[in-house]
Amino acid sequence: MIQLKDVAELAGVSTGSVSKVLNGYAVSPRMKKSVELAIAELNYKPNMVARSLRTKTSNSIGVMVPYTNDPYFMEFFRGVSIGLSEKGKVPFLFSTEPHDEFSAQKMQQIFMRGVDGLIVSTYGWKDSVLEELYLIAEKIPVVSYKRSFPGTAIHSVGVDDCSGMFKAVEHLTSIGHRRIGYIASGLNLDTGQQRLKGYQQALEQAGIAYEDNLVVESAAFQIEDGYNAVQQLLKRFPLPSAIVGANNSVAIGALKFLESRNVKIPEDIAVMGYDDEPLSTLVTPKLSSVSVPVYEMTAKAVQIIEDAILGVHKETINILFPTTLKIRNSTDFSATAAFEFERFSR
Amino acid sequence: MIQLKDVAELAGVSTGSVSKVLNGYAVSPRMKKSVELAIAELNYKPNMVARSLRTKTSNSIGVMVPYTNDPYFMEFFRGVSIGLSEKGKVPFLFSTEPHDEFSAQKMQQIFMRGVDGLIVSTYGWKDSVLEELYLIAEKIPVVSYKRSFPGTAIHSVGVDDCSGMFKAVEHLTSIGHRRIGYIASGLNLDTGQQRLKGYQQALEQAGIAYEDNLVVESAAFQIEDGYNAVQQLLKRFPLPSAIVGANNSVAIGALKFLESRNVKIPEDIAVMGYDDEPLSTLVTPKLSSVSVPVYEMTAKAVQIIEDAILGVHKETINILFPTTLKIRNSTDFSATAAFEFERFSR
DNA sequence: TTGAAAGCGCTAACAG
DNA sequence: CTGTTAGCGCTTTCAA
């Protein structure tokens, strides 16, 4: 392994001087030149581990994502990754399984490795793991994705789920639906509660009485949970003319069950998702949904981390992003039929 | 930050001794006890950066995955992540964009951070980046996923693409198809060539003459590439009665185009994918495909890395895994209609 | 079995 | 502007 000392020798200068040109401090042009020559000659690469030990920063960020098959993981990670890369930072990635016994341990691992900050999606985390997170947040900046932790040092980026779901349901009432089933997921989470609230407020605004038995709770946020939950809704009488899922996956699960029973969508029953993803345009019919600005959110998360590391933030930051309605064929037969490729573009 | 020295002081022993109990060397029970007590009392966490600098190993592995929207990325990463986690190793993740100018730079970054090995999917990498990879492979173990580099130090895990595609096409000929269109992707890669070869061999075995104009090349491996490519195939006369995609995404793209033109699948044209993924069961009709044992492959990749780090391997390892046929409704109308959830299970 | 001490490769005062 | 030097927190000889 060729190291700084070797560069110094070849260039005929001190190691301190080499370090200076490496880190962009003021040096004479002559010195700079000869050092750079030696670096190129030897193909020298600084040892980041030694640098980290000395400077106590690593230019790396811990990222924790849930292990679900949910595609939002992919977009979240992708966004964070692009953002960090632009800032010259490296992601240390950890996946967490919901109810993973080792999440706390993994988080410690990552912390011990000297990351400068943490960006986390805490979906499925147990309280004990969250406790650990609070502790870490006292020491390095932490940004939580789509979930806020009021009263802690944890920053967050999220969306206004109440207004987002309001839009979804308002869309349905605006095209005439009066009996709207709701597949509720994550009612133990603030985000799940806000979505339900949005549903209720939209009904209220349309002058529709809320009916408890049009809301069924799903086991979780996955496709199969929606597939199972929708079956309850089909036992109601009169049948709902529209069904909204608390997220996109449960809506797709519902869609798939209805398809298997030859229910016509949207003619017999309209289906609406929430938290749009590329998959929406690949199912038949294409799923209407409410879209969340993943890229803006992840970019912001990275920005917050960076600022926090630099000590810019004195207060905990909690930002909510707006959502946008995507109307497709699962609620509107006449919606654009052109093949639409939804990509994560920047 | 509480450190080893503090533990030593509290326990009334030397730092060397604390290090010994930390690393499981022989110490007296008394010493062990008191040190452990002090560690617990102070809630001491070793600084992995310092440890790495000293030991020259980091227990971390660099993982490079392509930035595509292709879901196979997710499964690959998930498998690797689970595998590493089981070995107590941490993934340092880097995403690469096809034709990314910075891939080489990113790889250097990761290398400089002292990873003990590298697991890479080189999809879309330019030659200059590969050159860099060869160099790195001289210094630390590298395992490539789904692509081999004969004559280099790079290990690989892959599948037998020729026999895999053979199975796919054989399935079609066995149910009576004689005119089978093929969407070729990645003909510049060995894996793309092997798949095409499998297609040709299956035709030959069925006594069907190969026709150049039933093979169209797609721009890349994405859904939209299949969507575009299939349009060429529809200009052939007589029309093919079946179409095979070189991977799952292009097959889905084809499926979506045919759907938009109200072509009945599989009655008018059967569609077959390759390299199955969960998405196959979410499109309508469900896509027949050839499945690759992602988890076994990633687990093997991790195993190889681990062994190589320990110096077990003297030779470069190249392993091919077998594929399995998944028959669904896009080729067989009567295939199981039950809702099938494909999950990445272990 | 334990302690003392010498670094791992780098940066950052501090002097010159 | 440049060189010297003292560590960053840990492991690992080497002696005791």
XYZ file of C-alpha atoms (C1' of nucleotides) in Angstrom:
724
model
C 0.000 0.000 0.000
C 1.427 3.253 -1.090
C 0.890 6.065 1.352
C 1.328 9.711 2.050
C 4.852 9.287 3.321
C 5.908 7.806 -0.009
C 4.465 10.741 -1.863
C 6.311 13.106 0.436
C 9.573 11.305 -0.161
C 9.242 11.229 -3.901
C 8.260 14.877 -4.016
C 11.006 15.743 -1.576
C 8.685 17.527 0.843
C 7.187 16.848 4.260
C 4.087 14.731 4.851
C 2.370 17.765 6.281
C 2.824 19.577 3.015
C 1.409 16.719 1.026
C -1.581 16.722 3.316
C -1.985 20.407 2.669
C -2.127 20.101 -1.070
C -4.472 17.162 -0.655
C -6.840 19.259 1.381
C -6.564 22.394 -0.649
C -4.655 24.591 1.751
C -2.458 27.380 0.486
C 0.862 26.155 -0.840
C 3.313 27.470 -3.387
C 2.566 26.557 -6.981
C 5.873 24.790 -7.212
C 5.148 22.589 -4.259
C 1.656 21.873 -5.480
C 2.961 20.824 -8.823
C 5.610 18.473 -7.564
C 3.271 16.857 -5.067
C 0.604 16.330 -7.671
C 3.190 14.814 -9.928
C 4.280 12.406 -7.239
C 0.673 11.504 -6.487
C 0.013 10.719 -10.111
C 3.279 8.881 -10.485
C 2.597 6.634 -7.531
C -1.149 6.478 -8.122
C -1.601 7.388 -4.494
C -5.033 7.071 -2.877
C -5.547 8.537 0.583
C -6.583 6.118 3.278
C -9.997 7.313 4.358
C -9.955 5.255 7.505
C -6.895 7.036 8.808
C -8.353 10.341 7.737
C -11.598 9.583 9.526
C -9.834 8.623 12.695
C -7.973 11.862 12.663
C -10.721 14.239 11.608
C -13.628 12.461 13.279
C -15.767 12.782 10.234
C -16.228 10.200 7.579
C -18.295 11.781 4.847
C -20.530 8.792 5.110
C -24.155 8.627 6.106
C -25.998 5.664 7.528
C -29.163 4.822 5.674
C -31.695 2.398 7.059
C -34.456 1.129 4.833
C -37.144 -1.423 5.517
C -36.820 -4.792 3.875
C -40.298 -4.858 2.477
C -41.018 -5.772 -1.073
C -42.693 -2.432 -1.269
C -41.239 -0.518 -4.211
C -41.186 2.664 -2.223
C -38.055 1.341 -0.610
C -36.374 1.425 -3.950
C -37.311 4.968 -4.695
C -36.442 6.146 -1.243
C -33.055 4.563 -1.414
C -32.467 5.746 -4.898
C -33.289 9.313 -4.037
C -31.097 9.313 -0.967
C -28.306 7.728 -2.886
C -28.391 10.280 -5.659
C -28.543 13.094 -3.159
C -25.641 11.867 -1.092
C -23.605 11.206 -4.151
C -24.068 14.774 -5.282
C -22.739 15.939 -1.954
C -19.743 13.656 -2.168
C -21.007 11.504 0.638
C -21.207 7.749 0.772
C -24.169 5.785 2.049
C -23.644 3.027 4.541
C -26.722 1.004 4.033
C -28.618 -1.205 6.369
C -31.824 -2.963 5.687
C -34.210 -3.679 8.487
C -36.835 -6.340 8.626
C -40.065 -5.294 10.305
C -39.849 -6.502 13.890
C -36.231 -7.329 13.374
C -34.563 -8.201 16.650
C -31.295 -6.932 15.380
C -32.253 -3.533 14.131
C -30.984 -1.882 17.269
C -27.746 -3.767 17.017
C -27.370 -2.909 13.364
C -27.957 0.722 14.098
C -25.255 0.618 16.733
C -22.916 -1.006 14.258
C -23.474 1.729 11.795
C -23.039 4.363 14.440
C -19.799 2.844 15.671
C -18.478 3.054 12.174
C -18.411 6.777 12.513
C -21.125 7.909 10.159
C -21.757 11.625 10.247
C -25.519 11.259 10.216
C -28.409 8.909 9.706
C -31.341 8.867 7.307
C -33.944 6.354 8.337
C -37.264 4.938 7.369
C -38.537 3.461 10.595
C -41.357 1.424 9.177
C -41.970 -1.622 11.342
C -39.532 -0.665 14.054
C -40.215 -1.692 17.590
C -40.182 0.812 20.422
C -36.922 -0.504 21.764
C -35.244 0.278 18.468
C -36.742 3.735 18.437
C -35.355 4.332 21.912
C -31.935 3.590 20.522
C -32.586 6.010 17.716
C -33.425 8.803 20.124
C -30.103 8.253 21.833
C -28.177 8.356 18.611
C -30.005 11.494 17.575
C -28.457 13.215 20.562
C -25.046 12.626 19.082
C -25.364 12.870 15.326
C -28.044 14.325 13.059
C -30.878 11.970 12.197
C -33.541 12.522 9.554
C -36.623 10.360 9.507
C -38.490 9.718 6.302
C -42.287 9.934 6.358
C -42.581 9.913 10.093
C -41.965 12.603 12.637
C -40.886 12.298 16.251
C -42.088 15.417 18.021
C -40.169 16.305 21.109
C -36.988 14.567 19.999
C -33.907 15.720 18.139
C -34.948 13.743 15.080
C -35.598 15.787 11.966
C -38.188 14.641 9.480
C -39.456 14.990 5.956
C -42.948 13.805 5.213
C -46.137 14.567 3.425
C -49.404 15.977 4.602
C -51.209 12.658 4.610
C -54.475 14.100 5.761
C -54.780 16.502 2.868
C -53.373 13.911 0.484
C -56.012 11.366 1.312
C -58.592 14.130 1.304
C -57.760 14.761 -2.346
C -58.125 11.113 -3.192
C -61.553 10.801 -1.665
C -62.672 14.164 -2.933
C -61.845 12.945 -6.425
C -64.199 10.018 -5.880
C -67.030 12.079 -4.468
C -66.625 14.585 -7.269
C -67.345 11.896 -9.839
C -70.418 10.799 -7.975
C -69.374 8.126 -5.525
C -71.298 8.100 -2.248
C -70.414 4.734 -0.744
C -66.670 4.631 -0.483
C -64.886 1.779 1.237
C -61.573 2.409 2.947
C -58.794 -0.049 3.602
C -57.004 1.323 6.610
C -53.381 0.394 7.196
C -51.007 1.396 9.927
C -53.573 2.884 12.263
C -50.971 2.641 14.980
C -48.870 5.164 13.094
C -49.527 8.843 12.856
C -49.399 8.621 9.102
C -52.097 5.947 9.058
C -54.295 8.028 11.310
C -53.855 11.122 9.186
C -54.912 9.262 6.071
C -58.033 7.974 7.747
C -58.769 11.490 8.921
C -58.411 12.779 5.382
C -60.918 10.168 4.256
C -63.374 11.225 6.927
C -63.003 14.920 6.226
C -63.580 14.425 2.525
C -66.761 12.502 3.224
C -67.916 15.177 5.577
C -67.274 17.906 3.074
C -69.319 16.014 0.515
C -72.126 15.615 2.986
C -71.715 11.866 3.239
C -72.215 10.204 6.596
C -69.219 8.242 7.841
C -69.958 4.539 8.248
C -67.768 2.438 10.433
C -68.389 -0.716 8.490
C -67.023 0.767 5.280
C -63.610 0.941 6.901
C -61.643 -2.264 7.237
C -58.240 -2.515 8.758
C -55.500 -4.348 6.883
C -52.806 -6.349 8.589
C -50.059 -4.256 7.063
C -49.125 -2.226 3.988
C -48.447 -5.050 1.567
C -50.312 -6.195 -1.519
C -51.607 -9.329 0.122
C -52.993 -7.319 3.010
C -55.151 -5.350 0.606
C -56.107 -8.534 -1.171
C -57.381 -9.940 2.085
C -58.956 -6.792 3.472
C -61.064 -5.988 0.444
C -62.940 -9.219 0.898
C -64.550 -7.787 4.006
C -65.715 -4.784 2.090
C -67.456 -6.982 -0.469
C -69.701 -8.345 2.244
C -71.274 -4.961 2.846
C -74.700 -4.153 1.552
C -75.180 -2.100 -0.472
C -71.742 -2.655 -1.938
C -69.392 0.291 -1.971
C -69.041 1.780 -5.446
C -65.455 2.775 -4.760
C -62.606 1.574 -2.597
C -59.589 3.516 -1.399
C -56.431 1.925 -0.077
C -54.342 3.587 2.592
C -51.383 2.980 0.363
C -50.714 1.880 -3.156
C -49.905 -1.715 -2.381
C -53.107 -2.467 -0.525
C -55.048 -0.820 -3.343
C -53.297 -3.061 -5.831
C -54.109 -6.045 -3.666
C -57.750 -4.994 -3.736
C -57.607 -4.522 -7.475
C -56.186 -7.995 -7.908
C -58.874 -9.582 -5.788
C -61.625 -7.783 -7.650
C -60.052 -8.857 -10.923
C -60.055 -12.461 -9.781
C -63.801 -12.132 -9.116
C -64.387 -10.520 -12.478
C -65.532 -7.275 -10.966
C -65.327 -4.536 -13.573
C -63.091 -1.655 -12.614
C -64.054 1.168 -12.538
C -67.576 0.441 -13.795
C -68.645 -1.806 -10.924
C -66.205 -0.596 -8.344
C -63.623 2.145 -8.654
C -60.283 1.658 -6.909
C -57.961 4.355 -5.673
C -54.485 4.107 -4.253
C -52.312 6.436 -2.241
C -48.572 7.023 -2.376
C -48.116 6.376 -6.040
C -45.386 4.235 -7.509
C -44.377 3.071 -10.990
C -46.277 -0.161 -10.497
C -49.545 1.770 -10.710
C -49.202 2.066 -14.448
C -48.421 -1.594 -14.948
C -51.540 -3.110 -13.464
C -54.778 -3.344 -15.408
C -56.542 -1.017 -15.233
C -53.956 1.546 -14.286
C -54.384 2.628 -10.719
C -55.392 6.147 -9.794
C -53.351 7.335 -6.876
C -51.966 10.250 -4.962
C -48.385 10.958 -5.669
C -45.761 11.970 -3.188
C -42.650 13.879 -4.272
C -40.131 11.224 -3.336
C -37.208 12.888 -4.998
C -37.833 16.269 -3.437
C -38.234 14.620 -0.079
C -35.080 12.595 -0.236
C -33.148 15.551 -1.578
C -34.415 17.568 1.350
C -33.468 14.825 3.774
C -29.946 14.924 2.435
C -29.917 18.695 2.633
C -31.037 18.652 6.236
C -28.392 16.102 7.147
C -25.723 18.146 5.490
C -26.783 21.378 7.151
C -27.116 19.693 10.501
C -23.630 18.256 10.232
C -22.347 21.737 9.528
C -24.239 22.935 12.550
C -26.629 25.122 10.608
C -29.760 23.932 12.339
C -30.442 24.966 15.853
C -33.926 23.529 15.903
C -35.421 20.237 14.856
C -36.713 20.456 11.312
C -40.027 18.896 10.296
C -41.120 19.459 6.751
C -44.291 18.375 5.005
C -44.458 18.160 1.230
C -47.607 18.524 -0.858
C -49.142 15.655 -2.792
C -50.629 15.522 -6.275
C -53.552 13.577 -7.629
C -52.954 11.078 -10.443
C -56.143 10.093 -12.158
C -55.978 6.889 -14.173
C -58.330 4.207 -15.370
C -59.129 2.526 -12.097
C -61.390 5.433 -11.245
C -61.928 7.093 -14.582
C -62.573 4.923 -17.563
C -61.761 7.727 -19.947
C -58.480 8.741 -18.398
C -55.540 8.870 -20.738
C -55.092 5.535 -22.412
C -51.655 6.263 -23.760
C -48.951 4.132 -22.284
C -47.408 6.138 -19.602
C -44.029 5.314 -18.195
C -43.592 6.627 -14.759
C -40.002 6.975 -13.982
C -38.070 8.405 -11.220
C -36.688 11.357 -13.081
C -34.982 14.421 -11.799
C -17.101 9.985 23.521
C -16.247 7.310 25.951
C -13.367 5.152 24.932
C -11.251 2.164 25.755
C -8.986 4.143 28.040
C -11.935 5.093 30.212
C -12.950 1.499 30.544
C -9.422 0.566 31.495
C -9.318 3.242 34.158
C -12.636 2.308 35.662
C -11.709 -1.366 35.691
C -8.267 -0.556 37.014
C -6.475 -2.416 34.238
C -4.451 -1.561 31.163
C -5.947 -0.660 27.821
C -4.259 -3.688 26.324
C -6.133 -5.919 28.700
C -9.456 -4.337 27.873
C -8.683 -4.917 24.232
C -7.986 -8.534 25.021
C -11.307 -9.194 26.644
C -13.000 -7.291 23.825
C -11.428 -9.601 21.303
C -11.835 -12.798 23.235
C -8.241 -13.493 24.125
C -7.372 -15.503 27.197
C -7.634 -13.448 30.384
C -8.327 -14.323 33.961
C -11.983 -14.628 34.903
C -11.567 -11.861 37.435
C -10.204 -9.473 34.868
C -12.849 -10.400 32.369
C -15.578 -9.775 34.859
C -14.369 -6.379 35.963
C -13.799 -5.202 32.429
C -17.218 -6.315 31.328
C -18.694 -4.524 34.279
C -16.915 -1.332 33.358
C -18.007 -1.652 29.748
C -21.612 -2.045 30.766
C -21.369 0.730 33.319
C -19.980 3.185 30.798
C -21.978 1.841 27.891
C -18.783 1.705 25.944
C -18.868 1.127 22.165
C -15.616 0.420 20.368
C -14.613 2.855 17.673
C -14.581 0.784 14.512
C -12.636 3.386 12.593
C -9.688 3.151 14.958
C -9.952 -0.602 14.955
C -9.954 -0.670 11.178
C -6.922 1.535 10.949
C -5.037 -0.749 13.239
C -6.176 -4.121 11.921
C -6.538 -3.181 8.264
C -9.852 -4.914 8.001
C -13.230 -3.303 8.327
C -15.783 -6.072 8.232
C -17.505 -4.078 5.569
C -18.132 -4.984 1.974
C -18.674 -2.600 -0.905
C -21.788 -3.332 -2.910
C -22.408 -1.723 -6.262
C -25.832 -1.958 -7.813
C -27.201 -0.405 -10.969
C -29.614 2.474 -10.631
C -32.182 1.046 -12.932
C -35.809 0.874 -12.051
C -35.518 -2.794 -12.673
C -36.802 -4.660 -9.641
C -33.994 -7.150 -9.856
C -31.828 -4.558 -8.223
C -34.008 -4.750 -5.167
C -33.779 -8.492 -4.865
C -30.082 -8.533 -5.499
C -29.428 -5.967 -2.871
C -31.776 -7.586 -0.432
C -30.126 -10.945 -0.806
C -26.661 -9.530 -0.401
C -27.734 -7.494 2.549
C -29.260 -10.455 4.360
C -26.226 -12.558 3.612
C -23.729 -9.997 4.840
C -25.787 -9.314 7.897
C -25.671 -12.976 8.833
C -21.916 -12.870 8.608
C -21.717 -9.797 10.765
C -20.562 -7.679 7.879
C -21.829 -4.308 6.817
C -22.602 -3.269 3.263
C -21.240 -0.026 1.932
C -23.565 0.665 -0.910
C -23.015 2.503 -4.115
C -25.482 2.876 -6.897
C -24.269 3.282 -10.419
C -26.115 4.732 -13.340
C -25.580 3.020 -16.652
C -22.874 4.960 -18.426
C -22.181 6.871 -15.279
C -19.068 8.963 -15.602
C -18.415 8.665 -11.942
C -18.663 4.978 -11.423
C -14.934 4.550 -11.473
C -14.532 7.371 -9.027
C -17.193 5.941 -6.770
C -15.549 2.580 -6.820
C -12.277 4.181 -5.811
C -14.049 5.967 -2.980
C -15.408 2.750 -1.674
C -12.073 1.055 -1.998
C -10.281 3.845 -0.177
C -12.682 3.364 2.664
C -11.065 0.079 3.361
C -13.750 -2.410 2.452
C -12.604 -5.997 2.675
C -14.251 -6.979 -0.584
C -16.640 -5.948 -3.317
C -19.840 -7.456 -4.667
C -20.843 -5.843 -7.922
C -23.453 -5.895 -10.584
C -21.711 -4.322 -13.528
C -24.734 -3.750 -15.693
C -24.151 -0.744 -17.911
C -20.553 -0.218 -16.941
C -18.163 1.216 -19.424
C -14.877 -0.465 -20.201
C -12.922 2.176 -18.372
C -14.814 1.366 -15.212
C -14.220 -2.318 -15.711
C -10.511 -1.641 -16.054
C -10.617 -0.071 -12.660
C -12.430 -3.098 -11.333
C -9.746 -5.447 -12.579
C -7.176 -3.409 -10.700
C -9.144 -3.503 -7.507
C -9.654 -7.226 -7.879
C -5.909 -7.623 -7.616
C -6.018 -6.185 -4.132
C -9.263 -7.326 -2.558
C -11.744 -10.072 -3.453
C -14.415 -9.092 -5.943
C -17.519 -11.081 -6.826
C -19.519 -10.190 -9.900
C -23.206 -10.931 -10.111
C -24.578 -12.440 -13.302
C -21.498 -11.743 -15.346
C -18.148 -13.461 -15.458
C -14.743 -12.062 -16.324
C -12.636 -14.941 -17.539
C -8.941 -14.441 -17.168
C -9.256 -11.950 -14.326
C -9.229 -12.326 -10.553
C -12.928 -11.540 -10.410
C -15.144 -14.281 -9.046
C -18.680 -14.656 -10.296
C -22.069 -16.162 -9.629
C -24.474 -16.438 -12.524
C -27.006 -18.600 -14.233
C -26.772 -20.743 -17.288
C -28.604 -18.332 -19.544
C -28.405 -20.526 -22.573
C -30.165 -23.443 -20.948
C -32.550 -21.077 -19.168
C -33.738 -19.491 -22.367
C -33.795 -22.901 -23.975
C -36.384 -23.955 -21.400
C -38.506 -20.905 -22.085
C -38.627 -21.489 -25.816
C -39.002 -25.221 -25.455
C -42.085 -24.553 -23.374
C -43.543 -22.572 -26.246
C -42.714 -25.121 -28.920
C -44.085 -27.877 -26.706
C -47.490 -26.208 -26.683
C -47.446 -25.890 -30.434
C -45.882 -22.538 -31.262
C -43.837 -22.512 -34.453
C -43.363 -18.809 -35.091
C -41.713 -17.362 -32.058
C -40.507 -13.795 -31.966
C -37.562 -12.863 -29.801
C -36.756 -9.512 -28.256
C -33.015 -9.508 -27.851
C -31.425 -7.297 -25.238
C -27.824 -6.839 -24.283
C -26.323 -8.564 -27.275
C -23.067 -6.887 -26.390
C -22.991 -8.881 -23.170
C -22.191 -12.520 -22.829
C -25.434 -13.058 -20.981
C -27.428 -11.549 -23.840
C -25.653 -13.738 -26.349
C -26.242 -16.854 -24.306
C -29.957 -16.172 -24.131
C -30.169 -15.731 -27.858
C -28.240 -18.941 -28.291
C -30.711 -20.750 -26.038
C -33.535 -19.455 -28.202
C -31.820 -20.706 -31.349
C -31.027 -24.095 -29.906
C -34.595 -24.637 -28.755
C -35.876 -23.811 -32.217
C -33.403 -26.162 -33.744
C -34.359 -28.966 -31.428
C -37.998 -28.464 -32.375
C -37.075 -28.553 -36.029
C -38.001 -24.917 -36.594
C -35.902 -22.861 -38.965
C -34.342 -19.781 -37.418
C -35.536 -16.572 -39.037
C -33.533 -13.429 -38.639
C -36.491 -11.178 -38.912
C -38.227 -12.731 -35.922
C -35.458 -11.384 -33.729
C -35.513 -7.686 -32.877
C -32.974 -5.976 -30.748
C -34.149 -3.751 -27.911
C -32.338 -0.633 -26.837
C -31.855 -1.932 -23.307
C -33.433 -4.113 -20.641
C -36.210 -1.799 -19.527
C -39.973 -2.032 -19.897
C -40.120 0.717 -22.445
C -37.504 -0.990 -24.568
C -39.725 -4.035 -24.861
C -42.701 -1.806 -25.537
C -40.892 -0.285 -28.461
C -39.233 -3.411 -29.762
C -42.376 -5.500 -29.978
C -43.816 -3.091 -32.501
C -41.271 -4.313 -35.031
C -42.361 -7.862 -34.486
C -45.969 -6.979 -35.233
C -44.977 -5.943 -38.725
C -43.902 -9.464 -39.611
C -46.070 -11.668 -41.774
C -47.258 -14.136 -40.796
C -47.405 -12.756 -37.286
C -45.524 -14.654 -34.622
C -47.831 -16.614 -32.349
C -45.529 -16.148 -29.396
C -42.979 -13.611 -28.248
C -40.128 -14.087 -25.804
C -38.326 -11.283 -24.078
C -34.659 -11.518 -23.208
C -35.627 -10.418 -19.743
C -38.757 -9.910 -17.738
C -39.023 -6.181 -18.188
C -38.923 -6.192 -21.965
C -41.524 -8.969 -21.931
C -43.740 -6.828 -19.746
C -43.221 -3.922 -22.093
C -44.314 -6.158 -24.956
C -47.312 -7.319 -22.966
C -48.334 -3.750 -22.307
C -48.090 -2.763 -25.921
C -50.127 -5.761 -27.022
C -52.693 -4.927 -24.364
C -52.950 -1.393 -25.666
C -53.710 -2.820 -29.112
C -56.293 -5.216 -27.702
C -54.296 -8.262 -28.702
C -55.544 -11.237 -26.704
C -52.852 -12.914 -24.626
C -52.192 -15.828 -24.889
C -54.893 -16.615 -27.456
C -53.614 -14.308 -30.213
C -50.036 -14.069 -29.082
C -48.372 -15.740 -26.132
C -45.756 -13.788 -24.199
C -42.884 -15.187 -22.236
C -40.390 -13.469 -19.965
C -37.037 -14.444 -18.578
C -35.498 -13.737 -15.182
C -38.691 -13.754 -13.210
C -39.631 -11.148 -10.626
C -42.627 -10.477 -8.388
C -44.037 -8.061 -10.927
C -44.813 -11.000 -13.215
C -47.795 -11.945 -11.109
C -49.184 -8.431 -10.980
C -49.635 -7.787 -14.669
C -52.628 -9.093 -16.581
C -52.342 -11.807 -17.659
C -49.655 -13.074 -15.336
C -46.407 -13.440 -17.158
C -44.785 -16.814 -17.713
C -41.098 -16.595 -17.092
C -37.916 -18.384 -16.177
C -36.900 -17.943 -12.617
C -33.416 -17.450 -11.332
C -32.458 -18.377 -7.756
C -31.568 -14.886 -6.593
C -31.277 -15.736 -2.964
C -29.032 -18.722 -3.511
C -26.875 -16.673 -5.799
C -26.468 -13.736 -3.464
C -25.847 -16.066 -0.550
C -23.156 -17.729 -2.589
C -21.656 -14.400 -3.525
C -21.371 -13.537 0.132
C -19.885 -16.925 0.876
C -17.269 -16.510 -1.797
C -16.321 -13.094 -0.517
C -15.987 -14.368 2.986
C -13.863 -17.323 1.972
C -11.722 -15.201 -0.274
C -11.075 -12.724 2.522
C -9.970 -15.601 4.682
C -7.729 -16.727 1.878
C -9.578 -19.964 1.249
C -9.727 -19.602 -2.498
C -6.627 -20.043 -4.513
C -8.450 -19.962 -7.838
C -11.070 -17.685 -9.310
C -14.543 -19.069 -8.662
C -17.219 -19.009 -11.351
C -20.500 -20.651 -10.487
C -23.604 -21.096 -12.583
C -26.982 -21.769 -11.006
C -29.871 -23.594 -12.637
C -33.116 -21.905 -13.632
C -36.718 -23.020 -13.292
C -39.667 -22.511 -15.579
C -42.706 -20.619 -14.282
C -45.747 -21.176 -16.400
C -48.504 -18.633 -15.992
C -51.354 -17.234 -17.997
C -49.453 -15.276 -20.605
C -48.597 -18.544 -22.302
C -51.084 -20.956 -20.824
C -54.630 -19.801 -20.434
C -55.411 -22.590 -18.003
C -52.450 -22.069 -15.729
C -53.237 -21.683 -12.077
C -55.667 -18.843 -11.584
C -55.217 -18.602 -7.853
C -53.685 -15.383 -6.718
C -50.091 -16.117 -6.252
C -47.867 -13.909 -4.203
C -44.301 -14.220 -5.150
C -42.104 -13.187 -2.365
C -38.498 -13.204 -1.725
C -38.520 -15.841 0.988
C -35.716 -17.780 2.494
C -1.785 -13.463 32.604
C -0.916 -8.620 32.418
C 1.220 -3.984 31.298
C 4.018 -0.851 28.540
C 4.722 1.021 24.412
C 4.956 1.288 19.534
C 2.555 2.264 15.861
C -1.790 1.993 11.856
C -1.922 6.668 8.016
C -3.363 10.784 8.417
C -4.190 15.967 9.935
C -3.485 20.150 12.435
C -1.191 22.999 15.528
C 2.838 25.257 16.066
C 7.406 27.034 14.899
C 10.342 28.549 11.926
C 4.904 28.897 2.888
C 6.916 24.622 4.868
C 8.485 21.176 8.290
C 8.030 19.010 12.826
C 5.451 16.717 15.826
C 1.807 15.090 18.566
C -1.840 12.532 18.579
C -6.982 10.225 16.696
C -8.557 5.091 19.486
C -7.306 0.931 18.953
C -4.385 -3.687 18.696
C -0.341 -6.292 19.309
C 4.187 -7.474 20.041
C 7.355 -7.836 23.778
C 8.806 -8.195 28.586
C 7.842 -8.811 32.970
